[in-house]
Amino acid sequence: ASMGRTVVELFYDVISPYSWLAFEALCRYRHIWNIDLRFRPAFLGGIMQQTGNKPPAMLPKRGEYMLKDMKRMAKYYQVPLRMIPDAFQHIMGTSSLTAMRFITAIDMTNPQYLEPLSREFWMRFWSQHEDISQPENLLVVAQQAGLSAELSQKALEMISSPPVKDRLKDTTTEALKYGAFGMPAVVAHYDGEPHLFFGSDRLELLGSVIGE
């Protein structure tokens, strides 16, 4: 990291819509703030399980609110996130494990594609409401993100390899160590200690804490 920059880590999973909002907002802030933004793909399912957290929509009133909230947030952040009435069934019926392993494999081999690839996964799932769990769909997303067929194929083959599985597990464990219980989990390393911020709506507070 360059001198004097605050390292800000974003732990995210592409199944999480609020993670998309935080991702896009932080991508904008990194041009204005003196931060070194680091993307940390992790597995939301693992975090929920380890902390005993439940998806917001398990509480119907909260689910109702979340649909409206996402609509307002998408408009506010100008992110093409579109909620559909059965959005929660859509999430519940999808495991992001394969996608997050694929993203992790790219992070390990060609990190320059991490940002566009992650964005394309959100686009596909949260804007186009298409599948992100089947191998052929992972390849479509990778192609959209500008990866060659060769690179994508290599990443696909790495998905079931111990190094990739371990890397995703380790990143998820790291998020838990910082106190994460959901996503996005934003960790700012400032004044010699980590500061955890949960959600996409704590960025003013983050800025304030790190002197921005």
Coordinates of N, CA and C in Angstrom, one line a residue:
A1 N 0.9 -1.2 0.0 CA 0.0 0.0 0.0 C 0.9 1.2 0.0
S2 N 0.4 2.3 -0.7 CA 1.2 3.5 -0.7 C 1.1 4.2 0.7
M3 N 2.1 5.0 1.0 CA 2.2 5.6 2.3 C 1.0 6.4 2.7
G4 N 0.6 6.2 3.9 CA -0.4 7.0 4.5 C -1.8 6.7 4.0
R5 N -2.0 5.7 3.2 CA -3.3 5.3 2.8 C -4.0 4.4 3.8
T6 N -5.3 4.6 4.0 CA -6.0 3.7 5.0 C -6.4 2.5 4.2
V7 N -6.0 1.3 4.7 CA -6.4 0.1 4.0 C -7.9 -0.2 4.4
V8 N -8.8 -0.4 3.4 CA -10.2 -0.7 3.6 C -10.5 -2.0 2.9
E9 N -10.9 -3.0 3.7 CA -11.2 -4.3 3.1 C -12.7 -4.5 3.0
L10 N -13.1 -4.9 1.9 CA -14.6 -5.2 1.7 C -14.8 -6.7 1.6
F11 N -15.4 -7.3 2.6 CA -15.7 -8.7 2.5 C -17.1 -8.8 1.9
Y12 N -17.2 -9.5 0.8 CA -18.5 -9.6 0.1 C -18.8 -10.9 -0.5
D13 N -20.1 -11.1 -0.8 CA -20.6 -12.3 -1.5 C -21.5 -11.8 -2.5
V14 N -21.5 -12.3 -3.8 CA -22.3 -11.8 -4.8 C -23.8 -12.1 -4.7
I15 N -24.1 -13.0 -3.7 CA -25.6 -13.3 -3.4 C -26.2 -12.1 -2.6
S16 N -25.3 -11.3 -2.0 CA -25.8 -10.2 -1.2 C -26.0 -8.9 -1.9
P17 N -27.2 -8.4 -2.0 CA -27.5 -7.2 -2.8 C -26.9 -6.0 -2.1
Y18 N -26.9 -5.9 -0.8 CA -26.3 -4.8 -0.1 C -24.8 -4.7 -0.3
S19 N -24.2 -5.9 -0.5 CA -22.8 -5.9 -0.8 C -22.5 -5.2 -2.2
W20 N -23.4 -5.4 -3.1 CA -23.2 -4.7 -4.4 C -23.2 -3.2 -4.2
L21 N -24.2 -2.7 -3.4 CA -24.2 -1.3 -3.2 C -23.0 -0.8 -2.6
A22 N -22.5 -1.5 -1.5 CA -21.2 -1.1 -0.8 C -20.1 -1.1 -1.8
F23 N -20.0 -2.1 -2.6 CA -18.9 -2.3 -3.6 C -18.9 -1.1 -4.6
E24 N -20.0 -0.8 -5.2 CA -20.0 0.3 -6.1 C -19.7 1.7 -5.4
A25 N -20.2 1.9 -4.3 CA -20.0 3.1 -3.5 C -18.5 3.3 -3.2
L26 N -17.9 2.2 -2.7 CA -16.5 2.2 -2.3 C -15.6 2.4 -3.5
C27 N -16.0 1.8 -4.7 CA -15.3 2.0 -5.9 C -15.2 3.4 -6.3
R28 N -16.3 4.2 -6.0 CA -16.4 5.6 -6.3 C -15.5 6.4 -5.3
Y29 N -15.6 6.0 -4.0 CA -14.9 6.8 -3.0 C -13.4 6.6 -3.1
R30 N -13.0 5.5 -3.6 CA -11.5 5.3 -3.6 C -10.8 6.3 -4.5
H31 N -11.5 7.0 -5.3 CA -10.9 8.1 -6.2 C -10.9 9.4 -5.4
I32 N -11.6 9.5 -4.3 CA -11.8 10.7 -3.6 C -11.1 10.6 -2.2
W33 N -11.2 9.5 -1.6 CA -10.6 9.3 -0.3 C -9.2 8.7 -0.4
N34 N -8.4 8.9 0.6 CA -7.1 8.4 0.6 C -7.1 6.9 1.2
I35 N -7.7 6.1 0.4 CA -7.8 4.7 0.8 C -7.2 3.7 -0.2
D36 N -6.8 2.6 0.4 CA -6.4 1.5 -0.5 C -7.4 0.4 -0.3
L37 N -8.3 0.3 -1.3 CA -9.5 -0.6 -1.2 C -9.1 -2.0 -1.7
R38 N -9.4 -2.9 -0.8 CA -9.1 -4.4 -1.1 C -10.4 -5.2 -1.1
F39 N -10.6 -5.9 -2.2 CA -11.8 -6.8 -2.3 C -11.5 -8.1 -1.7
R40 N -12.3 -8.6 -0.8 CA -12.1 -9.9 -0.2 C -13.3 -10.8 -0.4
P41 N -13.3 -11.5 -1.5 CA -14.5 -12.4 -1.7 C -14.6 -13.5 -0.6
A42 N -15.7 -13.6 0.1 CA -15.9 -14.6 1.2 C -17.3 -15.2 0.9
F43 N -17.6 -16.2 1.8 CA -18.8 -16.9 1.7 C -19.9 -16.6 2.7
L44 N -20.9 -15.9 2.3 CA -22.0 -15.5 3.2 C -22.6 -16.6 4.0
G45 N -22.8 -17.7 3.3 CA -23.5 -18.9 3.9 C -22.7 -19.4 5.1
G46 N -21.3 -19.3 5.0 CA -20.5 -19.7 6.1 C -20.6 -18.8 7.3
I47 N -20.7 -17.5 7.0 CA -20.8 -16.5 8.1 C -22.1 -16.6 8.8
M48 N -23.2 -16.8 8.0 CA -24.5 -16.9 8.6 C -24.5 -18.1 9.6
Q49 N -24.0 -19.2 9.1 CA -23.9 -20.5 9.8 C -23.1 -20.3 11.1
Q50 N -21.9 -19.8 11.0 CA -21.0 -19.6 12.2 C -21.6 -18.7 13.2
T51 N -22.4 -17.7 12.8 CA -22.9 -16.7 13.8 C -24.3 -16.9 14.2
G52 N -25.0 -17.9 13.6 CA -26.4 -18.2 13.9 C -27.3 -17.1 13.4
N53 N -26.8 -16.3 12.4 CA -27.6 -15.3 11.8 C -28.7 -15.9 10.8
K54 N -29.8 -15.2 10.6 CA -30.9 -15.6 9.8 C -31.1 -14.6 8.7
P55 N -31.4 -15.1 7.4 CA -31.7 -14.1 6.4 C -32.8 -13.1 6.8
P56 N -32.7 -11.8 6.5 CA -33.7 -10.8 6.9 C -35.1 -11.2 6.5
A57 N -35.3 -11.9 5.3 CA -36.6 -12.2 4.9 C -37.3 -13.3 5.7
M58 N -36.6 -13.9 6.6 CA -37.3 -14.9 7.5 C -38.3 -14.2 8.3
L59 N -38.2 -12.9 8.5 CA -39.2 -12.2 9.2 C -40.0 -11.4 8.1
P60 N -41.3 -11.8 7.9 CA -42.0 -11.2 6.8 C -42.0 -9.7 6.7
K61 N -42.2 -9.1 7.8 CA -42.3 -7.6 7.9 C -40.9 -7.0 7.4
R62 N -39.9 -7.7 7.8 CA -38.5 -7.2 7.5 C -38.3 -7.4 6.0
G63 N -38.8 -8.5 5.5 CA -38.7 -8.8 4.0 C -39.4 -7.8 3.2
E64 N -40.7 -7.4 3.7 CA -41.5 -6.4 3.0 C -40.7 -5.1 2.9
Y65 N -40.1 -4.7 4.0 CA -39.3 -3.5 4.1 C -38.1 -3.5 3.2
M66 N -37.5 -4.7 3.2 CA -36.2 -4.8 2.4 C -36.5 -4.6 0.9
L67 N -37.6 -5.1 0.4 CA -38.0 -4.9 -1.0 C -38.0 -3.5 -1.3
K68 N -38.7 -2.7 -0.5 CA -38.8 -1.2 -0.7 C -37.4 -0.6 -0.5
D69 N -36.7 -1.0 0.5 CA -35.4 -0.4 0.8 C -34.4 -0.6 -0.4
M70 N -34.4 -1.8 -0.9 CA -33.5 -2.1 -2.0 C -33.8 -1.2 -3.2
K71 N -35.1 -1.0 -3.4 CA -35.5 -0.2 -4.6 C -35.0 1.3 -4.4
R72 N -35.2 1.8 -3.2 CA -34.7 3.1 -2.9 C -33.2 3.3 -3.0
M73 N -32.5 2.3 -2.4 CA -31.1 2.3 -2.4 C -30.5 2.2 -3.8
A74 N -31.1 1.3 -4.6 CA -30.6 1.2 -6.0 C -30.7 2.5 -6.7
K75 N -31.8 3.2 -6.5 CA -32.1 4.5 -7.2 C -31.1 5.5 -6.6
Y76 N -30.9 5.5 -5.3 CA -30.0 6.5 -4.7 C -28.5 6.3 -5.1
Y77 N -28.1 5.0 -5.2 CA -26.7 4.7 -5.6 C -26.5 4.6 -7.1
Q78 N -27.6 4.6 -7.8 CA -27.6 4.5 -9.3 C -26.9 3.2 -9.7
V79 N -27.4 2.1 -9.0 CA -26.9 0.8 -9.4 C -28.1 0.0 -9.9
P80 N -28.0 -0.7 -11.1 CA -29.1 -1.3 -11.7 C -29.6 -2.6 -11.0
L81 N -29.8 -2.5 -9.7 CA -30.3 -3.6 -9.0 C -31.8 -3.6 -9.0
R82 N -32.4 -4.7 -9.5 CA -33.9 -4.8 -9.6 C -34.4 -5.9 -8.7
M83 N -35.3 -5.5 -7.8 CA -36.0 -6.5 -6.9 C -37.2 -7.1 -7.7
I84 N -37.3 -8.4 -7.6 CA -38.6 -9.0 -8.1 C -39.3 -9.5 -6.9
P85 N -40.7 -9.6 -7.1 CA -41.5 -10.1 -5.9 C -41.0 -11.3 -5.3
D86 N -40.5 -12.3 -6.0 CA -40.0 -13.5 -5.4 C -38.5 -13.5 -5.2
A87 N -37.9 -12.3 -5.0 CA -36.5 -12.2 -4.8 C -35.9 -13.1 -3.8
F88 N -36.7 -13.3 -2.7 CA -36.2 -14.1 -1.6 C -36.1 -15.6 -1.9
Q89 N -37.1 -16.1 -2.6 CA -37.1 -17.5 -3.1 C -35.9 -17.6 -4.0
H90 N -35.7 -16.6 -4.8 CA -34.5 -16.6 -5.8 C -33.2 -16.7 -5.0
I91 N -33.1 -16.0 -3.9 CA -31.8 -16.1 -3.1 C -31.8 -17.5 -2.4
M92 N -32.9 -17.8 -1.7 CA -32.9 -19.1 -0.9 C -32.6 -20.3 -1.8
G93 N -33.0 -20.2 -3.1 CA -32.9 -21.3 -4.0 C -31.5 -21.4 -4.6
T94 N -30.6 -20.5 -4.3 CA -29.3 -20.4 -4.9 C -28.2 -20.5 -3.9
S95 N -27.2 -21.3 -4.2 CA -26.0 -21.3 -3.4 C -24.9 -20.5 -4.1
S96 N -24.3 -19.6 -3.4 CA -23.2 -18.8 -4.1 C -21.9 -19.4 -3.9
L97 N -21.8 -20.6 -3.3 CA -20.5 -21.2 -3.1 C -19.6 -21.4 -4.3
T98 N -20.2 -21.9 -5.4 CA -19.5 -22.2 -6.6 C -19.0 -20.8 -7.2
A99 N -19.9 -19.9 -7.2 CA -19.5 -18.5 -7.8 C -18.4 -17.9 -7.0
M100 N -18.5 -18.0 -5.6 CA -17.5 -17.4 -4.8 C -16.1 -18.1 -4.9
R101 N -16.2 -19.4 -5.2 CA -14.9 -20.2 -5.4 C -14.3 -19.8 -6.8
F102 N -15.2 -19.6 -7.7 CA -14.7 -19.2 -9.1 C -14.1 -17.8 -9.0
I103 N -14.7 -16.9 -8.3 CA -14.2 -15.5 -8.1 C -12.8 -15.6 -7.3
T104 N -12.8 -16.5 -6.3 CA -11.6 -16.7 -5.6 C -10.4 -17.2 -6.4
A105 N -10.8 -18.1 -7.3 CA -9.7 -18.7 -8.3 C -9.2 -17.6 -9.1
I106 N -10.1 -16.7 -9.6 CA -9.6 -15.6 -10.4 C -8.8 -14.6 -9.6
D107 N -9.2 -14.4 -8.4 CA -8.4 -13.5 -7.5 C -7.0 -14.1 -7.3
M108 N -6.9 -15.4 -7.2 CA -5.6 -16.0 -7.0 C -4.7 -16.0 -8.3
T109 N -5.3 -16.1 -9.4 CA -4.6 -16.2 -10.7 C -4.5 -14.9 -11.5
N110 N -5.6 -14.2 -11.6 CA -5.6 -12.9 -12.4 C -6.4 -11.8 -11.6
P111 N -5.8 -11.3 -10.5 CA -6.6 -10.4 -9.7 C -7.1 -9.1 -10.4
Q112 N -6.5 -8.8 -11.5 CA -6.9 -7.6 -12.3 C -8.4 -7.8 -12.7
Y113 N -8.9 -9.0 -12.8 CA -10.2 -9.2 -13.2 C -11.2 -9.3 -12.1
L114 N -10.7 -9.2 -10.9 CA -11.6 -9.4 -9.7 C -12.8 -8.4 -9.7
E115 N -12.5 -7.2 -9.9 CA -13.5 -6.1 -9.8 C -14.6 -6.3 -10.9
P116 N -14.2 -6.4 -12.2 CA -15.2 -6.5 -13.3 C -16.0 -7.9 -13.2
L117 N -15.3 -8.9 -12.7 CA -15.9 -10.2 -12.6 C -17.0 -10.2 -11.5
S118 N -16.7 -9.7 -10.4 CA -17.6 -9.6 -9.3 C -18.8 -8.8 -9.7
R119 N -18.6 -7.6 -10.4 CA -19.7 -6.8 -10.8 C -20.6 -7.5 -11.8
E120 N -20.0 -8.3 -12.7 CA -20.8 -9.1 -13.6 C -21.7 -10.1 -13.0
F121 N -21.2 -10.7 -11.9 CA -22.0 -11.7 -11.1 C -23.2 -11.0 -10.5
W122 N -23.0 -9.8 -9.9 CA -24.1 -9.1 -9.4 C -25.1 -8.7 -10.5
M123 N -24.6 -8.2 -11.6 CA -25.4 -7.9 -12.7 C -26.3 -9.0 -13.2
R124 N -25.7 -10.2 -13.3 CA -26.4 -11.3 -13.8 C -27.5 -11.8 -12.8
F125 N -27.1 -11.8 -11.5 CA -28.1 -12.3 -10.5 C -29.1 -11.2 -10.1
W126 N -28.6 -10.0 -9.9 CA -29.5 -9.0 -9.3 C -30.1 -8.0 -10.3
S127 N -29.7 -8.1 -11.5 CA -30.2 -7.2 -12.5 C -31.0 -8.0 -13.6
Q128 N -30.4 -9.1 -13.9 CA -31.0 -10.0 -15.0 C -31.7 -11.2 -14.4
H129 N -31.5 -11.4 -13.1 CA -32.2 -12.6 -12.4 C -31.9 -13.9 -13.1
E130 N -30.7 -14.1 -13.4 CA -30.2 -15.3 -14.1 C -29.4 -16.2 -13.1
D131 N -29.3 -17.4 -13.4 CA -28.5 -18.4 -12.6 C -27.0 -18.1 -12.5
I132 N -26.4 -18.2 -11.3 CA -25.0 -18.0 -11.1 C -24.4 -19.3 -10.5
S133 N -25.1 -20.4 -10.5 CA -24.5 -21.5 -9.8 C -24.0 -22.7 -10.8
Q134 N -24.5 -22.6 -12.0 CA -24.1 -23.7 -12.9 C -22.8 -23.3 -13.7
P135 N -21.9 -24.3 -13.9 CA -20.6 -24.0 -14.6 C -20.8 -23.3 -15.9
E136 N -21.7 -23.6 -16.7 CA -21.8 -22.9 -18.0 C -22.2 -21.4 -17.8
N137 N -22.9 -21.1 -16.7 CA -23.3 -19.8 -16.4 C -22.1 -19.0 -15.9
L138 N -21.2 -19.7 -15.1 CA -20.0 -19.0 -14.6 C -19.2 -18.5 -15.8
L139 N -19.1 -19.4 -16.8 CA -18.3 -19.1 -18.0 C -18.9 -17.9 -18.8
V140 N -20.2 -17.8 -18.8 CA -20.9 -16.6 -19.5 C -20.5 -15.3 -18.7
V141 N -20.6 -15.4 -17.4 CA -20.3 -14.2 -16.6 C -18.8 -13.8 -16.8
A142 N -17.9 -14.8 -16.8 CA -16.5 -14.5 -17.0 C -16.3 -13.9 -18.4
Q143 N -17.0 -14.3 -19.4 CA -16.8 -13.8 -20.7 C -17.3 -12.3 -20.8
Q144 N -18.4 -12.0 -20.1 CA -19.0 -10.7 -20.0 C -17.9 -9.8 -19.3
A145 N -17.2 -10.3 -18.4 CA -16.2 -9.5 -17.6 C -14.9 -9.4 -18.4
G146 N -14.8 -9.9 -19.6 CA -13.6 -9.8 -20.4 C -12.5 -10.8 -20.3
L147 N -12.9 -11.9 -19.6 CA -11.9 -13.0 -19.4 C -11.8 -13.9 -20.7
S148 N -10.7 -14.3 -21.0 CA -10.6 -15.2 -22.2 C -11.1 -16.6 -21.8
A149 N -11.5 -17.4 -22.8 CA -12.1 -18.7 -22.6 C -11.1 -19.6 -21.8
E150 N -9.8 -19.4 -22.1 CA -8.7 -20.1 -21.5 C -8.6 -19.9 -20.0
L151 N -8.6 -18.6 -19.6 CA -8.6 -18.2 -18.2 C -9.8 -18.7 -17.4
S152 N -11.0 -18.6 -18.1 CA -12.2 -19.0 -17.4 C -12.2 -20.5 -17.2
Q153 N -11.8 -21.2 -18.2 CA -11.8 -22.7 -18.1 C -10.8 -23.1 -17.0
K154 N -9.7 -22.4 -16.9 CA -8.7 -22.8 -15.9 C -9.3 -22.5 -14.5
A155 N -9.9 -21.4 -14.3 CA -10.5 -21.0 -13.0 C -11.6 -22.1 -12.7
L156 N -12.4 -22.5 -13.7 CA -13.4 -23.5 -13.5 C -12.9 -24.8 -12.9
E157 N -11.7 -25.2 -13.5 CA -11.1 -26.4 -13.1 C -10.5 -26.3 -11.7
M158 N -10.2 -25.1 -11.3 CA -9.6 -24.8 -9.9 C -10.7 -24.9 -8.8
I159 N -11.9 -24.7 -9.2 CA -13.0 -24.6 -8.2 C -13.0 -25.7 -7.1
S160 N -12.7 -26.9 -7.5 CA -12.8 -28.0 -6.5 C -11.4 -28.3 -5.9
S161 N -10.4 -27.4 -6.2 CA -9.1 -27.7 -5.7 C -8.9 -27.2 -4.3
P162 N -8.1 -27.9 -3.4 CA -7.9 -27.5 -2.0 C -7.4 -26.0 -1.9
P163 N -6.5 -25.6 -2.7 CA -6.0 -24.2 -2.5 C -7.2 -23.1 -2.6
V164 N -8.1 -23.3 -3.5 CA -9.2 -22.4 -3.7 C -10.2 -22.5 -2.6
K165 N -10.5 -23.8 -2.2 CA -11.5 -24.0 -1.1 C -10.9 -23.4 0.2
D166 N -9.6 -23.6 0.4 CA -9.0 -23.1 1.6 C -8.9 -21.6 1.7
R167 N -8.6 -21.0 0.5 CA -8.5 -19.6 0.4 C -9.9 -18.9 0.8
L168 N -10.9 -19.5 0.2 CA -12.3 -18.9 0.5 C -12.7 -19.1 1.9
K169 N -12.3 -20.3 2.5 CA -12.6 -20.6 3.9 C -11.8 -19.6 4.8
D170 N -10.5 -19.4 4.5 CA -9.7 -18.5 5.3 C -10.2 -17.1 5.3
T171 N -10.6 -16.6 4.1 CA -11.1 -15.2 4.0 C -12.4 -15.1 4.8
T172 N -13.2 -16.1 4.8 CA -14.5 -16.1 5.5 C -14.2 -16.1 7.0
T173 N -13.2 -16.9 7.4 CA -12.8 -17.0 8.8 C -12.2 -15.6 9.3
E174 N -11.5 -15.0 8.4 CA -10.9 -13.7 8.7 C -12.0 -12.6 9.0
A175 N -13.1 -12.7 8.1 CA -14.2 -11.8 8.3 C -14.8 -12.0 9.7
L176 N -15.0 -13.3 10.0 CA -15.6 -13.7 11.3 C -14.7 -13.1 12.5
K177 N -13.4 -13.2 12.3 CA -12.5 -12.7 13.4 C -12.6 -11.3 13.6
Y178 N -13.0 -10.5 12.5 CA -13.2 -9.1 12.7 C -14.5 -8.8 13.3
G179 N -15.3 -9.8 13.5 CA -16.7 -9.6 14.1 C -17.8 -9.6 13.1
A180 N -17.6 -10.0 11.8 CA -18.7 -10.0 10.8 C -19.7 -11.0 11.2
F181 N -21.0 -10.7 10.9 CA -22.1 -11.6 11.1 C -23.0 -11.6 9.9
G182 N -22.6 -10.8 8.9 CA -23.4 -10.7 7.7 C -22.5 -10.0 6.6
M183 N -23.2 -9.6 5.5 CA -22.4 -8.9 4.5 C -23.2 -7.7 3.9
P184 N -22.5 -6.7 3.5 CA -21.1 -6.5 3.4 C -20.5 -6.2 4.7
A185 N -19.2 -6.7 4.9 CA -18.5 -6.4 6.1 C -17.3 -5.5 5.6
V186 N -17.2 -4.3 6.1 CA -16.2 -3.4 5.6 C -15.2 -3.2 6.8
V187 N -14.0 -3.4 6.6 CA -13.0 -3.3 7.7 C -12.0 -2.2 7.4
A188 N -12.0 -1.1 8.1 CA -11.0 -0.1 7.9 C -9.8 -0.2 8.9
H189 N -8.6 -0.3 8.5 CA -7.5 -0.4 9.4 C -6.9 1.0 9.6
Y190 N -7.3 1.6 10.8 CA -6.9 3.0 11.0 C -6.4 3.1 12.4
D191 N -5.4 3.9 12.6 CA -4.8 4.1 13.9 C -4.4 2.8 14.6
G192 N -3.9 1.9 13.8 CA -3.4 0.7 14.4 C -4.4 -0.4 14.8
E193 N -5.7 -0.1 14.4 CA -6.7 -1.1 14.8 C -7.8 -1.3 13.7
P194 N -8.4 -2.5 13.6 CA -9.5 -2.6 12.6 C -10.8 -2.1 13.1
H195 N -11.5 -1.4 12.2 CA -12.9 -0.9 12.5 C -13.8 -1.6 11.6
L196 N -14.8 -2.3 12.2 CA -15.8 -3.0 11.3 C -17.0 -2.2 11.1
F197 N -17.5 -2.1 9.9 CA -18.7 -1.5 9.6 C -19.6 -2.5 8.8
F198 N -20.8 -2.7 9.2 CA -21.7 -3.6 8.6 C -22.7 -2.9 7.7
G199 N -22.9 -3.4 6.5 CA -23.9 -2.8 5.6 C -23.3 -1.8 4.7
S200 N -24.2 -1.3 3.7 CA -23.8 -0.4 2.7 C -24.2 1.1 3.2
D201 N -24.8 1.2 4.3 CA -25.3 2.5 4.7 C -24.5 3.1 5.9
R202 N -23.2 2.7 6.0 CA -22.4 3.2 7.1 C -21.2 3.9 6.6
L203 N -21.3 4.3 5.3 CA -20.1 4.9 4.6 C -19.7 6.3 5.1
E204 N -20.7 7.1 5.5 CA -20.4 8.4 6.1 C -19.7 8.2 7.4
L205 N -20.1 7.2 8.2 CA -19.5 6.9 9.5 C -18.0 6.4 9.2
L206 N -17.9 5.5 8.2 CA -16.5 5.1 7.9 C -15.6 6.3 7.6
G207 N -16.1 7.2 6.7 CA -15.4 8.3 6.3 C -15.0 9.2 7.5
S208 N -15.9 9.3 8.4 CA -15.7 10.1 9.6 C -14.6 9.5 10.5
V209 N -14.6 8.2 10.7 CA -13.7 7.5 11.5 C -12.3 7.6 11.0
I210 N -12.1 7.5 9.6 CA -10.8 7.5 9.0 C -10.3 8.9 8.6
G211 N -11.1 9.9 9.1 CA -10.7 11.3 8.8 C -10.9 11.8 7.4
E212 N -12.0 11.3 6.8 CA -12.3 11.7 5.4 C -13.6 12.5 5.4

